[in-house]
Short mmCIF file of C-alpha atoms and ligand atoms in Angstrom, two decimals:
data_model
loop_
_atom_site.label_atom_id
_atom_site.label_comp_id
_atom_site.label_asym_id
_atom_site.label_seq_id
_atom_site.Cartn_x
_atom_site.Cartn_y
_atom_site.Cartn_z
CA MET I 48 142.55 115.65 56.63
CA ARG I 49 141.73 118.76 54.58
CA THR I 50 140.02 118.30 51.24
CA LEU I 51 140.30 120.21 47.99
CA ASP I 52 137.20 122.19 48.84
CA ALA I 53 138.54 123.24 52.21
CA ALA I 54 141.96 124.13 50.81
CA ARG I 55 140.72 126.20 47.86
CA HIS I 56 141.84 129.80 47.69
CA PRO I 57 138.81 131.47 46.11
CA ALA I 58 138.87 134.22 43.50
CA GLY I 59 135.81 135.75 45.21
CA ASP I 60 132.85 137.55 43.73
CA PRO I 61 134.07 140.71 41.93
CA GLU I 62 130.90 142.64 42.70
CA GLN I 63 131.06 141.88 46.40
CA ILE I 64 134.77 142.62 46.58
CA THR I 65 134.27 145.92 44.77
CA ALA I 66 131.42 146.97 47.07
CA ASP I 67 133.49 146.14 50.17
CA LEU I 68 136.53 147.92 48.80
CA ARG I 69 134.53 151.07 48.03
CA ALA I 70 133.12 151.12 51.57
CA GLN I 71 136.62 150.73 53.01
CA PHE I 72 137.92 153.43 50.68
CA LEU I 73 135.41 155.87 52.14
CA SER I 74 136.40 155.05 55.70
CA THR I 75 140.12 155.15 54.86
CA PHE I 76 140.32 158.33 52.80
CA GLY I 77 137.15 160.15 53.90
CA ARG I 78 135.80 160.46 50.36
CA ASP I 79 134.31 158.20 47.69
CA ALA I 80 136.40 156.23 45.22
CA GLU I 81 135.73 157.24 41.63
CA GLY I 82 136.11 153.71 40.34
CA THR I 83 137.55 150.24 40.83
CA TRP I 84 139.88 148.47 38.44
CA PHE I 85 141.00 144.85 38.31
CA ALA I 86 143.96 143.08 36.71
CA PRO I 87 144.50 139.31 36.81
CA GLY I 88 147.44 137.21 37.88
CA ARG I 89 148.63 134.49 35.50
CA ALA I 90 149.56 130.86 35.07
CA ASN I 91 151.97 129.78 32.34
CA LEU I 92 151.68 126.50 30.48
CA ASN I 93 155.21 126.76 29.20
CA GLY I 94 157.93 129.29 28.49
CA GLU I 95 159.61 129.95 31.84
CA HIS I 96 162.83 131.96 32.00
CA ILE I 97 162.74 132.61 28.25
CA ASP I 98 160.63 135.75 27.84
CA PHE I 99 163.76 137.89 28.26
CA HIS I 100 165.51 135.75 25.63
CA GLY I 101 162.82 136.39 22.99
CA GLY I 102 161.21 132.95 23.43
CA ARG I 103 157.55 132.03 23.16
CA CYS I 104 155.38 131.77 26.28
CA LEU I 105 151.90 130.28 26.74
CA PRO I 106 150.28 132.11 29.63
CA MET I 107 146.66 132.54 30.65
CA ALA I 108 145.02 135.16 32.82
CA LEU I 109 143.53 133.97 36.12
CA SER I 110 140.23 134.95 37.69
CA HIS I 111 142.32 135.85 40.77
CA GLY I 112 143.98 139.24 40.66
CA THR I 113 144.33 142.68 42.16
CA TYR I 114 141.55 145.20 42.75
CA VAL I 115 142.29 148.90 43.10
CA ALA I 116 139.70 151.45 44.24
CA ALA I 117 140.95 154.98 43.61
CA ALA I 118 140.20 158.67 43.42
CA PRO I 119 142.36 161.32 41.77
CA ARG I 120 144.47 164.05 43.41
CA THR I 121 145.84 167.18 41.80
CA ASP I 122 149.06 167.52 43.82
CA GLY I 123 151.00 164.74 42.07
CA VAL I 124 151.03 162.62 45.25
CA LEU I 125 150.20 158.91 45.44
CA GLN I 126 148.79 157.70 48.74
CA MET I 127 148.11 154.01 49.07
CA ARG I 128 147.00 151.33 51.40
CA THR I 129 146.80 147.57 50.89
CA LEU I 130 144.37 145.39 52.77
CA ASP I 131 146.86 142.50 52.81
CA PRO I 132 147.46 141.78 56.51
CA GLU I 133 151.08 140.82 55.78
CA LEU I 134 151.89 144.08 54.01
CA ASP I 135 149.53 146.59 55.48
CA SER I 136 150.79 149.45 57.63
CA GLY I 137 148.10 152.05 57.03
CA VAL I 138 148.06 154.77 54.40
CA ILE I 139 151.50 155.33 52.89
CA PRO I 140 152.61 158.23 50.71
CA SER I 141 154.85 157.09 47.84
CA GLY I 142 158.55 157.83 48.02
CA PRO I 143 161.95 156.14 48.22
CA GLU I 144 161.47 155.30 51.91
CA ALA I 145 158.05 153.65 51.40
CA PRO I 146 157.82 149.81 51.56
CA SER I 147 159.03 148.06 48.44
CA TRP I 148 155.59 146.98 47.18
CA THR I 149 154.65 150.64 46.71
CA HIS I 150 157.44 151.08 44.17
CA TYR I 151 155.51 148.93 41.68
CA VAL I 152 152.69 151.49 41.88
CA SER I 153 154.90 154.60 41.75
CA GLY I 154 156.86 152.99 38.90
CA VAL I 155 153.73 152.65 36.79
CA LEU I 156 152.83 156.32 37.16
CA TRP I 157 156.43 157.25 36.39
CA ALA I 158 156.40 155.08 33.24
CA LEU I 159 153.04 156.45 32.06
CA GLN I 160 154.29 159.99 32.56
CA GLY I 161 157.34 159.03 30.51
CA LEU I 162 155.27 157.84 27.56
CA GLY I 163 155.39 161.21 25.84
CA THR I 164 159.14 161.67 26.34
CA GLY I 165 160.14 159.08 23.76
CA ALA I 166 161.82 157.04 26.48
CA THR I 167 159.56 154.03 26.07
CA GLY I 168 161.69 152.16 23.56
CA LEU I 169 158.54 151.86 21.45
CA ASP I 170 158.52 152.06 17.70
CA ASP I 171 158.33 155.59 16.39
CA ASP I 172 156.02 154.50 13.63
CA GLY I 173 153.20 153.82 16.12
CA ASP I 174 150.12 156.06 16.24
CA PRO I 175 151.12 159.16 18.30
CA SER I 176 147.55 159.61 19.60
CA LEU I 177 147.96 156.32 21.47
CA ILE I 178 150.62 157.94 23.62
CA THR I 179 148.74 161.22 24.10
CA ASN I 180 145.61 159.35 25.10
CA LEU I 181 147.40 157.33 27.76
CA THR I 182 149.60 160.02 29.30
CA PRO I 183 148.36 161.32 32.68
CA GLU I 184 147.79 165.07 32.95
CA ASP I 185 150.30 167.25 34.82
CA GLY I 186 150.00 167.10 38.59
CA PHE I 187 148.06 163.84 38.48
CA GLY I 188 148.13 161.84 41.69
CA ALA I 189 145.75 159.43 43.42
CA ASP I 190 144.54 157.81 46.60
CA LEU I 191 144.50 154.05 46.16
CA LEU I 192 143.10 151.16 48.17
CA ILE I 193 144.40 147.79 47.05
CA LEU I 194 143.19 144.24 47.56
CA SER I 195 144.71 141.14 45.99
CA THR I 196 143.05 137.75 45.63
CA VAL I 197 146.17 136.32 44.02
CA PRO I 198 148.59 135.15 46.74
CA VAL I 199 151.49 137.58 47.09
CA GLY I 200 154.77 135.85 46.20
CA GLY I 201 152.85 132.76 45.02
CA GLY I 202 154.48 132.69 41.58
CA LEU I 203 151.20 133.74 39.98
CA SER I 204 152.28 137.25 39.18
CA SER I 205 150.87 139.32 41.99
CA SER I 206 153.27 142.17 41.15
CA ALA I 207 152.14 142.45 37.54
CA ALA I 208 148.50 142.31 38.66
CA LEU I 209 149.22 145.24 40.98
CA GLU I 210 151.01 147.19 38.26
CA CYS I 211 148.36 146.58 35.60
CA ALA I 212 145.39 147.35 37.88
CA CYS I 213 147.07 150.65 38.86
CA ALA I 214 147.85 151.41 35.20
CA LEU I 215 144.14 151.12 34.38
CA ALA I 216 143.20 153.22 37.40
CA PHE I 217 145.61 155.96 36.30
CA VAL I 218 144.29 155.84 32.74
CA GLY I 219 140.69 155.88 33.98
CA LEU I 220 141.22 158.84 36.33
CA GLY I 221 143.82 161.03 34.71
CA THR I 222 144.14 160.67 30.93
CA PRO I 223 142.24 161.84 27.82
CA LEU I 224 141.16 158.26 27.07
CA GLY I 225 139.77 157.87 30.58
CA HIS I 226 137.92 161.19 30.50
CA GLU I 227 136.33 160.38 27.14
CA ASN I 228 135.27 156.91 28.30
CA PRO I 229 133.93 157.17 31.82
CA GLU I 230 133.47 154.19 34.12
CA GLU I 231 132.92 150.80 32.46
CA GLU I 232 133.20 152.29 28.97
CA LEU I 233 136.95 152.30 29.36
CA THR I 234 137.17 148.50 29.15
CA SER I 235 135.83 148.39 25.61
CA ALA I 236 137.59 151.63 24.57
CA LEU I 237 140.97 150.05 25.30
CA THR I 238 142.21 148.51 22.05
CA ASP I 239 144.88 145.83 21.90
CA ASP I 240 147.35 148.59 20.88
CA HIS I 241 146.48 150.57 24.01
CA ARG I 242 146.88 147.45 26.09
CA ALA I 243 150.22 146.60 24.49
CA LEU I 244 151.48 150.10 25.23
CA LEU I 245 150.27 149.90 28.84
CA ALA I 246 152.02 146.54 29.17
CA GLN I 247 155.26 148.15 27.98
CA ALA I 248 154.84 150.90 30.58
CA CYS I 249 154.29 148.31 33.34
CA ILE I 250 157.34 146.39 32.17
CA ARG I 251 159.43 149.57 32.37
CA ALA I 252 158.09 150.17 35.88
CA GLU I 253 159.21 146.72 37.01
CA VAL I 254 162.54 146.60 35.20
CA GLU I 255 163.75 150.20 35.43
CA PHE I 256 161.98 151.55 38.51
CA VAL I 257 161.80 148.49 40.77
CA GLY I 258 164.94 146.89 39.33
CA ALA I 259 163.68 143.33 38.73
CA GLY I 260 165.23 141.89 35.57
CA THR I 261 161.98 140.30 34.38
CA GLY I 262 160.87 139.83 30.79
CA GLY I 263 157.30 141.08 30.24
CA LEU I 264 155.35 137.82 30.18
CA ASP I 265 153.25 138.69 33.23
CA GLN I 266 152.23 142.22 32.27
CA THR I 267 151.34 141.15 28.73
CA VAL I 268 148.93 138.42 29.74
CA SER I 269 147.41 140.49 32.54
CA LEU I 270 146.52 143.23 30.06
CA ARG I 271 146.02 141.18 26.89
CA GLY I 272 144.75 137.74 27.96
CA ALA I 273 141.21 136.60 27.16
CA GLU I 274 138.52 134.32 28.49
CA ASN I 275 138.95 130.69 27.38
CA ARG I 276 142.17 131.58 25.59
CA ILE I 277 145.76 130.67 26.16
CA LEU I 278 148.01 133.42 24.83
CA SER I 279 150.76 132.37 22.51
CA LEU I 280 153.13 135.23 23.14
CA ASP I 281 156.14 135.71 20.90
CA CYS I 282 158.53 137.69 23.07
CA ARG I 283 160.64 138.76 20.10
CA ASP I 284 158.05 141.41 19.27
CA PHE I 285 155.32 140.80 21.87
CA SER I 286 152.84 139.76 19.21
CA VAL I 287 150.11 137.45 20.51
CA ASN I 288 147.83 134.73 19.20
CA ARG I 289 144.87 133.88 21.38
CA LEU I 290 144.53 130.11 21.19
CA ASN I 291 141.25 128.47 22.01
CA ALA I 292 141.53 126.37 25.17
CA SER I 293 137.88 125.38 25.47
CA CYS I 294 138.37 122.03 23.74
CA LEU I 295 141.15 121.04 26.14
CA LEU I 296 139.13 122.20 29.11
CA ARG I 297 136.01 120.22 28.24
CA GLY I 298 137.06 117.31 30.42
CA TYR I 299 140.27 118.59 32.02
CA ARG I 300 141.09 121.30 34.51
CA PHE I 301 144.11 123.35 35.43
CA LEU I 302 144.80 123.61 39.13
CA ALA I 303 147.52 125.73 40.72
CA VAL I 304 149.04 124.37 43.91
CA ASP I 305 150.60 127.13 45.98
CA THR I 306 153.63 125.72 47.80
CA ARG I 307 153.23 128.56 50.36
CA GLN I 308 156.91 129.31 49.90
CA ALA I 309 157.00 132.87 48.64
CA HIS I 310 159.39 133.72 45.85
CA TRP I 311 160.94 137.12 45.19
CA LEU I 312 162.26 138.26 41.84
CA VAL I 313 164.29 141.16 43.09
CA ASP I 314 166.77 138.94 44.93
CA GLY I 315 169.91 137.76 43.17
CA GLN I 316 169.05 134.20 42.13
CA PHE I 317 166.56 135.05 39.40
CA ALA I 318 168.99 137.57 37.88
CA ALA I 319 171.87 135.07 38.17
CA ARG I 320 170.04 132.43 36.10
CA ARG I 321 169.36 134.98 33.39
CA ALA I 322 172.95 136.23 33.42
CA GLU I 323 174.30 132.66 33.03
CA ALA I 324 172.05 132.01 30.04
CA GLU I 325 173.13 135.33 28.52
CA ALA I 326 176.78 134.40 29.01
CA ALA I 327 176.13 131.15 27.10
CA GLY I 328 174.35 133.15 24.39
CA ALA I 329 177.26 135.56 24.06
CA LEU I 330 179.67 132.64 23.65
CA LEU I 331 177.57 131.41 20.73
CA GLY I 332 177.61 134.85 19.10
CA PHE I 333 174.27 136.18 20.38
CA SER I 334 175.36 138.77 22.88
CA VAL I 335 172.71 141.00 24.45
CA ALA I 336 175.41 143.68 24.52
CA GLU I 337 175.17 143.67 20.71
CA GLY I 338 171.38 143.63 20.62
CA HIS I 339 170.96 139.86 20.16
CA GLN I 340 168.65 137.47 21.97
CA LEU I 341 169.18 133.79 22.71
CA ARG I 342 166.11 132.91 20.63
CA GLU I 343 168.26 133.65 17.57
CA ALA I 344 170.36 130.58 18.35
CA LEU I 345 167.49 128.49 16.91
CA PRO I 346 165.93 128.76 13.44
CA GLU I 347 163.07 131.24 13.23
CA ARG I 348 160.61 128.65 11.97
CA ARG I 349 160.18 125.07 13.16
CA PRO I 350 163.17 124.71 15.48
CA LYS I 351 163.95 121.08 16.30
CA LYS I 352 165.81 119.05 18.90
CA LEU I 353 168.61 118.61 16.38
CA HIS I 354 169.22 122.37 16.39
CA VAL I 355 169.47 122.37 20.18
CA THR I 356 171.95 119.51 20.05
CA GLU I 357 174.05 121.41 17.52
CA ARG I 358 174.20 124.47 19.76
CA LEU I 359 175.13 122.42 22.81
CA THR I 360 177.90 120.73 20.84
CA GLU I 361 179.16 124.11 19.71
CA PHE I 362 179.11 125.26 23.34
CA ASP I 363 181.08 122.16 24.39
CA GLU I 364 183.69 122.73 21.68
CA LYS I 365 184.14 126.34 22.68
CA THR I 366 184.53 125.49 26.36
CA ALA I 367 186.63 122.33 25.95
CA ASP I 368 189.68 123.96 27.53
CA ARG I 369 188.09 126.14 30.22
CA THR I 370 185.77 126.02 33.18
CA GLN I 371 184.67 129.67 33.09
CA ILE I 372 183.20 131.94 30.45
CA THR I 373 182.80 135.70 30.42
CA GLY I 374 179.32 137.15 30.11
CA PRO I 375 178.28 140.24 28.16
CA ASP I 376 178.36 142.06 31.52
CA GLY I 377 182.11 141.33 31.83
CA GLN I 378 181.61 138.87 34.73
CA ASP I 379 183.00 135.33 34.75
CA TYR I 380 180.54 132.45 35.05
CA ASP I 381 180.90 128.72 35.64
CA ALA I 382 180.75 127.13 32.17
CA ALA I 383 178.91 123.98 33.28
CA SER I 384 176.15 126.04 34.91
CA CYS I 385 175.86 128.21 31.81
CA ARG I 386 175.47 125.08 29.68
CA ARG I 387 172.56 123.91 31.82
CA ARG I 388 170.85 127.31 31.55
CA LEU I 389 171.39 127.23 27.80
CA LYS I 390 169.89 123.77 27.53
CA HIS I 391 166.86 124.78 29.59
CA ALA I 392 166.25 127.92 27.53
CA LEU I 393 166.56 126.23 24.14
CA MET I 394 164.51 123.17 25.08
CA GLU I 395 161.85 125.36 26.70
CA MET I 396 161.67 127.31 23.44
CA LEU I 397 161.07 124.05 21.55
CA ARG I 398 158.37 122.98 23.99
CA SER I 399 156.59 126.29 23.49
CA GLU I 400 156.68 125.92 19.71
CA LYS I 401 155.28 122.39 20.05
CA LEU I 402 152.44 123.59 22.28
CA HIS I 403 151.69 126.46 19.94
CA THR I 404 151.25 123.98 17.10
CA LEU I 405 149.24 121.52 19.18
CA LEU I 406 146.82 124.19 20.43
CA SER I 407 146.52 125.83 17.00
CA GLU I 408 145.53 122.63 15.23
CA GLU I 409 142.18 120.91 15.16
CA ALA I 410 141.92 118.72 18.24
CA PHE I 411 142.40 115.06 17.46
CA GLY I 412 140.97 113.42 20.55
CA LEU I 413 140.72 115.11 23.90
CA ASP I 414 142.54 112.53 26.01
CA HIS I 415 145.32 112.25 23.51
CA MET I 416 145.78 116.00 23.40
CA ALA I 417 145.70 116.33 27.20
CA ALA I 418 148.25 113.53 27.49
CA GLU I 419 150.59 115.24 25.04
CA ILE I 420 150.25 118.63 26.67
CA GLY I 421 150.69 117.08 30.10
CA GLU I 422 153.87 115.35 29.00
CA ILE I 423 155.30 118.63 27.75
CA MET I 424 154.42 120.30 31.06
CA THR I 425 156.16 117.59 33.06
CA ALA I 426 159.23 117.76 30.82
CA GLY I 427 159.22 121.51 31.52
CA HIS I 428 159.30 120.81 35.24
CA VAL I 429 162.21 118.41 34.95
CA SER I 430 164.10 121.09 33.06
CA MET I 431 163.25 123.73 35.69
CA ARG I 432 164.59 121.31 38.30
CA ASP I 433 167.72 119.97 36.60
CA GLU I 434 168.80 122.56 34.03
CA ALA I 435 167.45 125.95 35.12
CA GLU I 436 167.83 124.81 38.76
CA VAL I 437 165.05 127.07 39.98
CA SER I 438 162.83 124.41 41.58
CA LEU I 439 162.46 123.66 45.26
CA PRO I 440 161.91 120.31 47.02
CA ALA I 441 158.30 121.17 47.88
CA ALA I 442 157.46 121.73 44.21
CA ASP I 443 159.25 118.53 43.13
CA ARG I 444 157.26 116.52 45.67
CA ILE I 445 153.97 118.08 44.59
CA VAL I 446 154.69 117.32 40.93
CA ASP I 447 155.50 113.69 41.74
CA ALA I 448 152.41 113.33 43.93
CA ALA I 449 150.13 114.87 41.29
CA LEU I 450 151.47 112.59 38.57
CA GLY I 451 151.20 109.59 40.90
CA ALA I 452 147.53 110.44 41.50
CA GLY I 453 146.80 110.48 37.79
CA ALA I 454 147.42 114.09 36.63
CA ALA I 455 148.20 114.43 32.92
CA GLY I 456 151.08 116.80 33.69
CA ALA I 457 152.48 119.12 36.33
CA ARG I 458 155.18 121.77 36.54
CA LEU I 459 156.53 124.60 38.59
CA ILE I 460 155.55 127.92 37.00
CA GLY I 461 156.86 131.48 37.25
CA GLY I 462 160.31 132.54 38.31
CA GLY I 463 160.84 129.60 40.69
CA PHE I 464 162.60 129.34 44.08
CA GLY I 465 159.08 129.20 45.52
CA GLY I 466 155.64 129.83 44.10
CA SER I 467 153.15 127.45 42.53
CA VAL I 468 152.87 124.21 40.59
CA LEU I 469 150.41 124.09 37.68
CA VAL I 470 148.64 120.74 37.24
CA LEU I 471 146.61 119.53 34.26
CA VAL I 472 144.18 116.91 35.45
CA HIS I 473 140.99 115.19 34.33
CA GLU I 474 138.10 116.56 36.36
CA ASP I 475 137.37 113.10 37.77
CA LYS I 476 140.84 112.97 39.32
CA MET I 477 141.04 116.46 40.81
CA HIS I 478 140.19 115.32 44.30
CA ASP I 479 142.75 112.50 44.17
CA VAL I 480 145.46 114.91 43.08
CA ALA I 481 144.57 117.37 45.81
CA ALA I 482 144.49 114.62 48.43
CA ALA I 483 147.94 113.38 47.33
CA ALA I 484 149.37 116.90 47.55
CA LEU I 485 147.77 117.56 50.94
CA LYS I 486 149.31 114.38 52.25
CA ILE I 487 152.71 115.98 51.66
CA ASP I 488 151.77 119.27 53.27
CA ALA I 489 148.38 119.88 54.83
CA GLY I 490 148.91 123.65 54.57
CA LEU I 491 148.91 123.85 50.77
CA ARG I 492 146.26 125.82 48.98
CA PHE I 493 144.73 125.38 45.53
CA LEU I 494 143.57 127.87 42.96
CA ASP I 495 141.23 126.92 40.12
CA VAL I 496 142.84 128.10 36.92
CA ALA I 497 140.56 128.82 33.97
CA PRO I 498 141.74 131.22 31.25
CA SER I 499 139.98 134.47 32.17
CA ALA I 500 139.47 137.99 30.86
CA ALA I 501 142.22 140.62 30.92
CA ALA I 502 142.45 143.75 33.08
CA ARG I 503 139.22 145.74 33.21
CA VAL I 504 137.00 148.19 35.03
CA VAL I 505 134.83 146.52 37.69
C1 LIG A 286 158.65 136.02 36.42
C2 LIG A 286 158.98 137.20 35.52
C3 LIG A 286 158.65 136.88 34.08
C4 LIG A 286 159.30 135.58 33.65
C5 LIG A 286 159.01 134.48 34.67
C6 LIG A 286 159.78 133.22 34.39
O1 LIG A 286 157.28 135.80 36.46
O2 LIG A 286 158.24 138.33 35.91
O3 LIG A 286 159.03 137.94 33.25
O4 LIG A 286 160.66 135.77 33.44
O5 LIG A 286 159.33 134.88 35.98
O6 LIG A 286 159.37 132.70 33.19
#
């Protein structure tokens, strides 16, 4: 029987990984890399499938992530290679025919080049030097060697880690900010405003270039997370509060259990869930076609269960005589499914507000706080399973096993249909939880989750 220690997927030693990557860069491209950049994956305490509805999310950056060693080119070409045995097929020039993972990288360069064109959707009242400083020079291209310690397709945001690490590499190698702040200096030169702008560029890359209808949670925490902090991210305006998690983590640990069933966001199911929730929103008068977000269906401050119940009742009244509703995209959707998506989204928004309050207040007893947070996590899982319907049997079994072995809470995180379960557990019970999960599937792997620093130069 495997134990937790044997089944751990390590984050590795950044210095060692960087040294190895640089040596491999030299043998791959026949020249030295000019730097190495890292961006973390993420876990999310709550706030799944609501970032694109303007809800609040509570993510944290992992110590696992993506490393990119790179050197600039002046012919506008991107050439890349990943060291992931499942993806690797040698050095690949970017282009429409290249494998799909490369589009995340090309998309980031495309979005950064677009910063100066006013196509970012960013406020015009922002500081214009931000944009100038982060726009790559004409003809910029790069050779890139990529290594990820976050499992690809594991629901821990490997795509955003790839995008954000490449964004930093491009800034470091080809922009005024990078030239003025060589090597490690870039990490401290990047202000939160720079990071927010880079996150917007990475979001554009994923949504507009790759075509995944995601909502920006992953890129924001990868670029703007912090050590020992859980981000409280308000997706209405992408403002963040960095909440101190050290009290909670004094006796407790977060553990991610990778189901080993990869999930993909570009396939239709993720988009379908979002579309159903948007159809429900439109029925209630909050149509995305008119610039509204589902978050507006609840009061701005202190939303309560009562408000959710009122909205569900309104939905029921409006659908009393029909089984289908029309979404803002003009498509017809099954009304009962839309109601479940609506319920998940609104209740998930409430859970996030509750967690924000709990983590912002003075702690009133560690075990009590862990128990409350754990309960909210588990309620989030039940909602992912029954209302959002994005869970999978493997995740449901892992959640049950973890709770049975004494975890404070457990839930599926990320987009669902695969990926990882996040467990909150007292450190004394970690081995029991792992043993219970391994009994279900001896092939599972575990990642230690401790809120870690955001994307940086390594
Ligand atoms: C993926 C997306 C995010 C978010 C989550 C679900 O990770 O990239 O934007 O929608 O799924 O919460």
